[in-house]
CSV table of N, CA and C in Angstrom, one decimal:
chain,number,residue,atom,x,y,z
A,1,ASP,N,113.8,91.6,119.0
A,1,ASP,CA,114.0,93.1,118.9
A,1,ASP,C,112.8,93.8,118.3
A,2,GLY,N,111.7,93.0,118.1
A,2,GLY,CA,110.5,93.6,117.5
A,2,GLY,C,110.5,93.8,116.0
A,3,GLN,N,111.5,93.2,115.3
A,3,GLN,CA,111.6,93.3,113.9
A,3,GLN,C,111.2,91.9,113.3
A,4,VAL,N,110.6,92.0,112.1
A,4,VAL,CA,110.3,90.8,111.4
A,4,VAL,C,110.7,91.0,109.9
A,5,ASP,N,111.4,90.0,109.3
A,5,ASP,CA,111.9,90.2,108.0
A,5,ASP,C,110.9,89.8,106.9
A,6,ILE,N,111.1,90.3,105.7
A,6,ILE,CA,110.1,90.2,104.6
A,6,ILE,C,109.9,88.7,104.2
A,7,LEU,N,111.0,87.9,104.4
A,7,LEU,CA,110.8,86.5,104.0
A,7,LEU,C,109.8,85.8,104.9
A,8,THR,N,109.9,86.1,106.2
A,8,THR,CA,109.0,85.5,107.2
A,8,THR,C,107.6,86.0,107.0
A,9,ILE,N,107.4,87.2,106.6
A,9,ILE,CA,106.1,87.7,106.4
A,9,ILE,C,105.5,87.1,105.2
A,10,VAL,N,106.2,86.9,104.1
A,10,VAL,CA,105.7,86.3,102.9
A,10,VAL,C,105.3,84.8,103.1
A,11,HIS,N,106.2,84.1,103.8
A,11,HIS,CA,106.0,82.7,104.1
A,11,HIS,C,104.8,82.5,105.1
A,12,LYS,N,104.8,83.2,106.2
A,12,LYS,CA,103.7,83.1,107.2
A,12,LYS,C,102.3,83.5,106.6
A,13,ALA,N,102.3,84.5,105.7
A,13,ALA,CA,101.1,84.9,105.1
A,13,ALA,C,100.5,83.9,104.1
A,14,GLY,N,101.3,82.9,103.7
A,14,GLY,CA,100.8,81.8,102.8
A,14,GLY,C,101.1,82.2,101.4
A,15,LEU,N,101.9,83.2,101.1
A,15,LEU,CA,102.1,83.6,99.7
A,15,LEU,C,103.3,82.8,99.1
A,16,ALA,N,104.0,82.1,100.0
A,16,ALA,CA,105.1,81.2,99.5
A,16,ALA,C,105.1,80.0,100.4
A,17,ALA,N,105.5,78.8,99.7
A,17,ALA,CA,105.5,77.6,100.5
A,17,ALA,C,106.6,77.4,101.4
A,18,SER,N,107.7,78.2,101.2
A,18,SER,CA,108.9,78.1,102.0
A,18,SER,C,109.6,79.4,102.0
A,19,ARG,N,110.6,79.6,102.9
A,19,ARG,CA,111.4,80.8,102.9
A,19,ARG,C,112.2,80.9,101.7
A,20,SER,N,112.7,79.8,101.2
A,20,SER,CA,113.5,79.9,100.0
A,20,SER,C,112.7,80.3,98.7
A,21,GLU,N,111.5,79.9,98.7
A,21,GLU,CA,110.6,80.4,97.6
A,21,GLU,C,110.3,81.9,97.8
A,22,ALA,N,110.1,82.3,99.0
A,22,ALA,CA,109.9,83.7,99.3
A,22,ALA,C,111.1,84.5,98.9
A,23,ARG,N,112.3,84.0,99.2
A,23,ARG,CA,113.6,84.7,98.8
A,23,ARG,C,113.6,84.8,97.3
A,24,ARG,N,113.3,83.8,96.5
A,24,ARG,CA,113.3,83.9,95.1
A,24,ARG,C,112.3,84.9,94.6
A,25,ASN,N,111.1,85.0,95.2
A,25,ASN,CA,110.1,85.9,94.8
A,25,ASN,C,110.6,87.4,95.0
A,26,VAL,N,111.2,87.6,96.2
A,26,VAL,CA,111.7,88.9,96.5
A,26,VAL,C,112.8,89.3,95.6
A,27,GLU,N,113.8,88.4,95.4
A,27,GLU,CA,114.9,88.7,94.5
A,27,GLU,C,114.5,89.0,93.1
A,28,GLN,N,113.5,88.3,92.6
A,28,GLN,CA,113.0,88.5,91.2
A,28,GLN,C,112.1,89.7,91.1
A,29,GLY,N,111.8,90.4,92.2
A,29,GLY,CA,110.9,91.6,92.1
A,29,GLY,C,109.5,91.3,92.1
A,30,GLY,N,109.0,90.2,92.6
A,30,GLY,CA,107.6,89.8,92.6
A,30,GLY,C,106.9,90.1,93.8
A,31,VAL,N,107.5,90.9,94.8
A,31,VAL,CA,106.9,91.2,96.0
A,31,VAL,C,106.8,92.7,96.2
A,32,SER,N,105.7,93.2,96.6
A,32,SER,CA,105.6,94.6,97.0
A,32,SER,C,104.9,94.8,98.3
A,33,VAL,N,105.2,95.9,99.0
A,33,VAL,CA,104.6,96.2,100.3
A,33,VAL,C,104.1,97.6,100.1
A,34,ASN,N,102.8,97.8,100.3
A,34,ASN,CA,102.1,99.1,100.2
A,34,ASN,C,102.4,99.8,98.9
A,35,GLY,N,102.5,99.0,97.8
A,35,GLY,CA,102.7,99.5,96.5
A,35,GLY,C,104.1,99.7,96.1
A,36,GLU,N,105.1,99.5,97.0
A,36,GLU,CA,106.5,99.7,96.7
A,36,GLU,C,107.2,98.3,96.6
A,37,LYS,N,107.9,98.1,95.5
A,37,LYS,CA,108.6,96.9,95.2
A,37,LYS,C,109.7,96.6,96.2
A,38,VAL,N,109.8,95.4,96.8
A,38,VAL,CA,110.8,95.0,97.7
A,38,VAL,C,111.7,94.1,97.0
A,39,THR,N,113.0,94.5,96.9
A,39,THR,CA,114.0,93.6,96.2
A,39,THR,C,115.1,93.2,97.2
A,40,ASP,N,115.2,93.7,98.4
A,40,ASP,CA,116.2,93.3,99.3
A,40,ASP,C,115.7,92.3,100.3
A,41,VAL,N,116.3,91.1,100.4
A,41,VAL,CA,115.8,90.0,101.2
A,41,VAL,C,116.0,90.4,102.7
A,42,LYS,N,116.8,91.3,103.0
A,42,LYS,CA,117.1,91.7,104.4
A,42,LYS,C,116.2,92.8,104.9
A,43,THR,N,115.2,93.2,104.1
A,43,THR,CA,114.2,94.2,104.5
A,43,THR,C,113.5,93.7,105.8
A,44,GLN,N,113.4,94.6,106.8
A,44,GLN,CA,112.7,94.2,108.0
A,44,GLN,C,111.7,95.3,108.3
A,45,TYR,N,110.6,94.9,109.0
A,45,TYR,CA,109.6,95.8,109.4
A,45,TYR,C,109.4,95.7,110.9
A,46,ALA,N,109.2,96.8,111.6
A,46,ALA,CA,109.0,96.9,113.0
A,46,ALA,C,107.6,96.5,113.4
A,47,GLY,N,107.4,96.1,114.6
A,47,GLY,CA,106.1,95.7,115.0
A,47,GLY,C,105.1,96.8,114.9
A,48,GLU,N,105.6,98.1,115.1
A,48,GLU,CA,104.7,99.3,115.0
A,48,GLU,C,104.2,99.4,113.6
A,49,ASP,N,105.0,99.0,112.5
A,49,ASP,CA,104.5,99.1,111.1
A,49,ASP,C,103.3,98.2,110.9
A,50,LEU,N,103.2,97.1,111.6
A,50,LEU,CA,102.2,96.1,111.4
A,50,LEU,C,101.0,96.3,112.2
A,51,GLN,N,101.0,97.3,113.1
A,51,GLN,CA,99.8,97.6,114.0
A,51,GLN,C,99.0,98.7,113.3
A,52,GLY,N,97.8,98.8,113.8
A,52,GLY,CA,96.9,99.8,113.2
A,52,GLY,C,96.4,99.3,111.9
A,53,GLU,N,96.7,100.1,110.8
A,53,GLU,CA,96.2,99.7,109.5
A,53,GLU,C,97.1,98.5,108.9
A,54,GLY,N,98.3,98.3,109.4
A,54,GLY,CA,99.1,97.2,108.9
A,54,GLY,C,99.7,97.6,107.6
A,55,ILE,N,100.1,96.5,106.8
A,55,ILE,CA,100.7,96.6,105.5
A,55,ILE,C,99.9,95.8,104.5
A,56,THR,N,99.9,96.2,103.3
A,56,THR,CA,99.4,95.4,102.2
A,56,THR,C,100.5,94.7,101.5
A,57,LEU,N,100.5,93.4,101.5
A,57,LEU,CA,101.5,92.6,100.9
A,57,LEU,C,101.0,92.0,99.6
A,58,LYS,N,101.8,92.1,98.5
A,58,LYS,CA,101.4,91.6,97.2
A,58,LYS,C,102.5,90.8,96.6
A,59,ARG,N,102.1,89.6,96.1
A,59,ARG,CA,103.0,88.7,95.4
A,59,ARG,C,102.5,88.4,94.1
A,60,GLY,N,103.2,88.7,93.1
A,60,GLY,CA,102.7,88.6,91.7
A,60,GLY,C,101.6,89.6,91.4
A,61,LYS,N,100.7,89.2,90.4
A,61,LYS,CA,99.7,90.2,90.0
A,61,LYS,C,98.4,90.1,90.8
A,62,LYS,N,98.1,88.9,91.3
A,62,LYS,CA,96.8,88.7,91.9
A,62,LYS,C,96.8,88.2,93.3
A,63,SER,N,97.9,88.0,94.0
A,63,SER,CA,97.9,87.6,95.3
A,63,SER,C,98.2,88.7,96.3
A,64,PHE,N,97.1,89.1,97.1
A,64,PHE,CA,97.2,90.2,98.0
A,64,PHE,C,96.9,89.6,99.4
A,65,LYS,N,97.5,90.2,100.4
A,65,LYS,CA,97.2,89.9,101.8
A,65,LYS,C,97.4,91.2,102.6
A,66,LYS,N,96.5,91.4,103.6
A,66,LYS,CA,96.6,92.5,104.5
A,66,LYS,C,97.2,92.0,105.8
A,67,ILE,N,98.3,92.5,106.2
A,67,ILE,CA,99.0,92.0,107.4
A,67,ILE,C,98.8,93.0,108.5
A,68,VAL,N,98.2,92.6,109.6
A,68,VAL,CA,98.0,93.4,110.7
A,68,VAL,C,98.3,92.6,112.0
A,69,MET,N,99.1,93.2,112.8
A,69,MET,CA,99.5,92.5,114.1
A,69,MET,C,98.7,93.1,115.2
A,70,ALA,N,98.0,92.3,115.9
A,70,ALA,CA,97.1,92.8,117.0
A,70,ALA,C,97.9,93.0,118.3
């Protein structure tokens, strides 16, 4: 349906070793997208959100990734 969930994004970006680690990071408030904290593990992003400039994914204080879907 063109949607991708936050756990998959964090895991595939290499910011978490597994989806369960990604879930813990999100639940504990350690993940933000474009500067806004994500605390709901069911958060999803449409393919259109990832095109163009994409999103900036942050885990913790120093781990950043720019996510862009071509």
